[in-house]
XYZ file of C-alpha atoms in Angstrom:
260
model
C 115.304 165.652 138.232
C 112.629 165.776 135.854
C 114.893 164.558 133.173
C 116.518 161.837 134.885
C 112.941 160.750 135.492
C 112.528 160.770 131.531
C 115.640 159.391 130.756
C 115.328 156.470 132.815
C 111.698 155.813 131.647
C 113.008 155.747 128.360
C 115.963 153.013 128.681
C 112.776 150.793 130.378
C 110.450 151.280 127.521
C 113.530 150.217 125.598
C 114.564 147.204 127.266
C 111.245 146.400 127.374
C 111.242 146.491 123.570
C 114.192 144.894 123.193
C 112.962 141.783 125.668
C 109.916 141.738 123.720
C 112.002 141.294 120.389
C 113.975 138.833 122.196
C 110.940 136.592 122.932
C 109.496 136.930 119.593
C 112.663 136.049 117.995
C 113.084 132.960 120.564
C 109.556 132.005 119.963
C 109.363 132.063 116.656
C 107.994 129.633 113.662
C 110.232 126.869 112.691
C 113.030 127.556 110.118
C 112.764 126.045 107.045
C 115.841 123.909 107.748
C 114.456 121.927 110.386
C 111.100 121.916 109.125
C 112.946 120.128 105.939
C 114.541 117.595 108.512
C 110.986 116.773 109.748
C 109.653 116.383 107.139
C 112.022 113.823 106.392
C 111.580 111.970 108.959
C 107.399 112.244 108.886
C 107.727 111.099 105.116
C 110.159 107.737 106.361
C 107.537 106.833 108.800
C 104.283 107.321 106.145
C 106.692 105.349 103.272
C 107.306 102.391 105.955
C 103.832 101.900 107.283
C 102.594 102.021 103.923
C 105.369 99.998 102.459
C 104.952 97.215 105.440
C 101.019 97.415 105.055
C 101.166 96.533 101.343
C 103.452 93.928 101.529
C 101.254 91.844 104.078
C 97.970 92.548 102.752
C 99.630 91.256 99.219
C 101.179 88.463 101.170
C 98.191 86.960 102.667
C 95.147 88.953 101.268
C 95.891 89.186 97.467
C 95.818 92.483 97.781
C 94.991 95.252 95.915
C 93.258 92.578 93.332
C 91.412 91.517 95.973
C 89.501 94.874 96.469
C 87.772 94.051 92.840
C 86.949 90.627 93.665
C 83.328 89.478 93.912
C 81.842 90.107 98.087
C 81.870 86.411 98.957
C 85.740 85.856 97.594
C 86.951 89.252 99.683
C 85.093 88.363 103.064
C 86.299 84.490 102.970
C 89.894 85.704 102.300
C 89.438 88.278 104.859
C 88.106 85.696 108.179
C 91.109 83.554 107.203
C 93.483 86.411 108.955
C 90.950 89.090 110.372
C 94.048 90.125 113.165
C 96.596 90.710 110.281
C 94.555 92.687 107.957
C 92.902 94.733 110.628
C 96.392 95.493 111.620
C 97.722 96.447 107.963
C 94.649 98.448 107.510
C 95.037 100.467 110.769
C 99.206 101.276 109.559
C 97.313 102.475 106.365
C 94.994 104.701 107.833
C 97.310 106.093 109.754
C 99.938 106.428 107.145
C 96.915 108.650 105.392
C 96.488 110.732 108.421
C 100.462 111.980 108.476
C 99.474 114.123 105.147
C 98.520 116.234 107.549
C 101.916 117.006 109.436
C 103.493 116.199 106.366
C 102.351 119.033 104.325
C 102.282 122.009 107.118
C 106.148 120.932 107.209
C 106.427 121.060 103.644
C 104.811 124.390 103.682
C 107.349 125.762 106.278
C 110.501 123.754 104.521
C 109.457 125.606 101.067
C 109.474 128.950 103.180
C 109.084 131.975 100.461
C 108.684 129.592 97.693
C 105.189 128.525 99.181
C 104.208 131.809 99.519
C 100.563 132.198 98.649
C 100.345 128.257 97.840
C 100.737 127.401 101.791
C 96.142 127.170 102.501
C 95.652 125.732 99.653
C 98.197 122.941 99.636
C 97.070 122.782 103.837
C 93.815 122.493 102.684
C 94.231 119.773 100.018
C 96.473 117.858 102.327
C 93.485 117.759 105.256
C 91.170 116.727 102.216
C 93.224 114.278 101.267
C 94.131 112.459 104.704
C 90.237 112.678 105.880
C 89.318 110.627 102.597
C 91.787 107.888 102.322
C 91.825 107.766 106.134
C 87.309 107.230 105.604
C 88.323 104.352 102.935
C 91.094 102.530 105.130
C 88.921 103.026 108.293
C 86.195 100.215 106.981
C 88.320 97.243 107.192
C 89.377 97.744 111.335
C 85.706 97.970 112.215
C 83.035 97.397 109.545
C 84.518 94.645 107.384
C 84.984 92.747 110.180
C 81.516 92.868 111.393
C 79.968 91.907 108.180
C 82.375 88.966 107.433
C 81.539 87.669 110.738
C 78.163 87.895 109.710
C 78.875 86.078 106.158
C 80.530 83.222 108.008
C 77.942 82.665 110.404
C 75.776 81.831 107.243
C 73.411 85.267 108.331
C 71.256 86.199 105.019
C 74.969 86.114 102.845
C 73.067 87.475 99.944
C 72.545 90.895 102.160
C 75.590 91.106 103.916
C 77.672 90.921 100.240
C 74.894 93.680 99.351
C 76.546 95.863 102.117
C 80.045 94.972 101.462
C 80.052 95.944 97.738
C 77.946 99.433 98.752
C 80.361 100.154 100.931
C 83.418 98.947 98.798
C 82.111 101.371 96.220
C 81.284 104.163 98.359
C 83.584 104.085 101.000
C 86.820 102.688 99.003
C 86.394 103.517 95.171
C 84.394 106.772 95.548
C 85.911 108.450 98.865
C 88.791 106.721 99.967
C 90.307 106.222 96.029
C 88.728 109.165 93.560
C 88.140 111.813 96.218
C 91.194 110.869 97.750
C 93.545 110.623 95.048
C 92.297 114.016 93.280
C 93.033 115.656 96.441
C 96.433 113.908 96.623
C 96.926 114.585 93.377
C 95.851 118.631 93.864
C 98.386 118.614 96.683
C 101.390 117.323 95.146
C 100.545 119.565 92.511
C 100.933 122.770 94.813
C 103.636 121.589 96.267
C 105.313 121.031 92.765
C 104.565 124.471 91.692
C 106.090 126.003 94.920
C 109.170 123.799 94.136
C 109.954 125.148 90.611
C 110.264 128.513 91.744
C 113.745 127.008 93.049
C 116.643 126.498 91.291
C 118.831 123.021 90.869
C 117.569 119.683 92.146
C 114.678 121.452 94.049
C 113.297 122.703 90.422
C 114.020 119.268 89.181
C 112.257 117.628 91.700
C 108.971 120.175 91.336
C 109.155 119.229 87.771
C 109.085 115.376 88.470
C 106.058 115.869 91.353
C 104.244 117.238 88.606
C 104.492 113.850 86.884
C 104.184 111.714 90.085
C 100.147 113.558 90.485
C 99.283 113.405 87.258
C 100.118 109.280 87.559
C 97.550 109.887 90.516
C 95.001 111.421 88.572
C 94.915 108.744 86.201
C 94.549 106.049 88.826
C 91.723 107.786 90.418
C 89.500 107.652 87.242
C 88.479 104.114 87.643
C 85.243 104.525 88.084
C 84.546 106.745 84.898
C 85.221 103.932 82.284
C 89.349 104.293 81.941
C 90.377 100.661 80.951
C 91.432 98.922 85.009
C 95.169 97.801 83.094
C 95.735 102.077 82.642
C 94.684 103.126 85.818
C 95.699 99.635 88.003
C 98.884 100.647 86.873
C 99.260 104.330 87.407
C 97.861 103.465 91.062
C 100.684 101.255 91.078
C 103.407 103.530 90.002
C 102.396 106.567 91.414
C 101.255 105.954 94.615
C 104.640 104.118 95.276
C 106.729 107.212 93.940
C 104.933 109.524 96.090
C 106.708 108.849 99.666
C 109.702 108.451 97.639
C 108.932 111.861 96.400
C 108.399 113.569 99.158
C 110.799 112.703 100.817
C 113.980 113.398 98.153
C 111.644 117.085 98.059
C 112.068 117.236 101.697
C 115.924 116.360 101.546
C 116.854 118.645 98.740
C 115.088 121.124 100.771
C 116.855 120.661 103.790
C 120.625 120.214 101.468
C 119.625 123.748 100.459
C 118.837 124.952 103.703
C 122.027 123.690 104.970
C 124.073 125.479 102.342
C 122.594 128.684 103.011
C 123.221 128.868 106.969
């Protein structure tokens, strides 16, 4: 008796076990596959709102020339179409804040290859989306307020004051040199994990190696670089980047696909 007692005890604690490794199984982290196939799709959505943001803030704001233009110039150009830019600016800053999702799928998508890389590109990623995010941010709700202020004729002399403290703070220090070194830091690590892959997934590490030091460059504005050198990596760079990612993210997921 005793041992039917014991024997059925032990088939429950093994069922039990084997329910439990069932569940964890069921409920476990995404594959690298599908986190590839997200990642995709995240990186479309950041490449169109930034595309679609750049093209009308070029169309009817001059930009990004006009972000070097004198205070009076900028807040004119920007009370001809306050409801258009606001608008852009709002697709930018959110286009900034899907680094975030977009590198935790990376991470997962690399799978072993990001092993030991996966907090520090995270991290980098965060840093990166909270600064350009800071640096969009000022033209929905503070830009509007001072040029408001400029057209009403109120003490111009101090509202351009403002405007060009926070066009150097907020934009060219935060939102462009803090941001782009920790854009550039993050393709970087996400590079690296890359060329520990073979094929087009090394290839592609190789190339995001390029695409952040193009961002580099463009964030060193501010410490004397000649404007034509780093204007133009911002250019380049910036605009490979969603491209970038998102071949990375597609080679990923090819390679995924051939191993299942």
């Amino acid at each position: 008796m005793q041992s039917t007692v014991a024997g059925i005890d032990t088939v429950r604690s093994s069922d039990g076990r084997g329910a439990g490794m069932h569940a964890s199984a069921d409920s476990g982290t995404m594959t690298p596959r599908a986190a590839a196939r997200w990642a995709v799709g995240v990186g479309v959505l950041h490449a169109v709102l930034a595309a679609g943001a750049f093209a009308v803030l070029a169309a009817i704001f001059g930009f990004p020339g006009i972000l070097r233009e004198p205070a009076g110039v900028a807040l004119a150009r920007f009370a001809e179409e306050p409801t258009t830019i606001r608008t852009a600016y709002y697709a930018f800053t959110f286009g900034s804040f899907l680094y975030v999702p977009m590198a935790f799928l990376a991470n997962a998508a690399l799978g072993e290859r990001a092993r030991g890389l996966t907090a520090l590109a995270g991290g980098l990623a965060v840093g990166a989306a909270v600064t350009q995010v800071l640096g969009f941010a000022r033209w929905t709700i503070l830009v509007p307020f001072l040029a408001e202020g400029w057209t009403a004729g109120q003490d111009q002399a101090q509202v351009e004051l403002l405007f060009e403290v926070f066009n150097r703070y907020a934009g060219m220090t935060v939102g462009e040199h803090l941001g782009w070194l920790f854009q550039a830091g993050w393709v970087v690590v996400l590079a690296l994990a890359m060329t520990r892959g073979t094929g087009l997934v090394r290839g592609l590490g190789i190339a995001g190696l390029v695409v952040a030091a193009g961002i580099l460059v463009g964030s060193y504005e501010p410490f004397g670089i000649a404007i034509g050198v780093t204007g133009l990596a911002q250019a380049i760079f910036t605009t490979a980047f969603p491209f970038w990612f998102i071949a990375a993210a597609m080679a990923l997921a090819r390679r995924g696909d051939a191993r299942s």
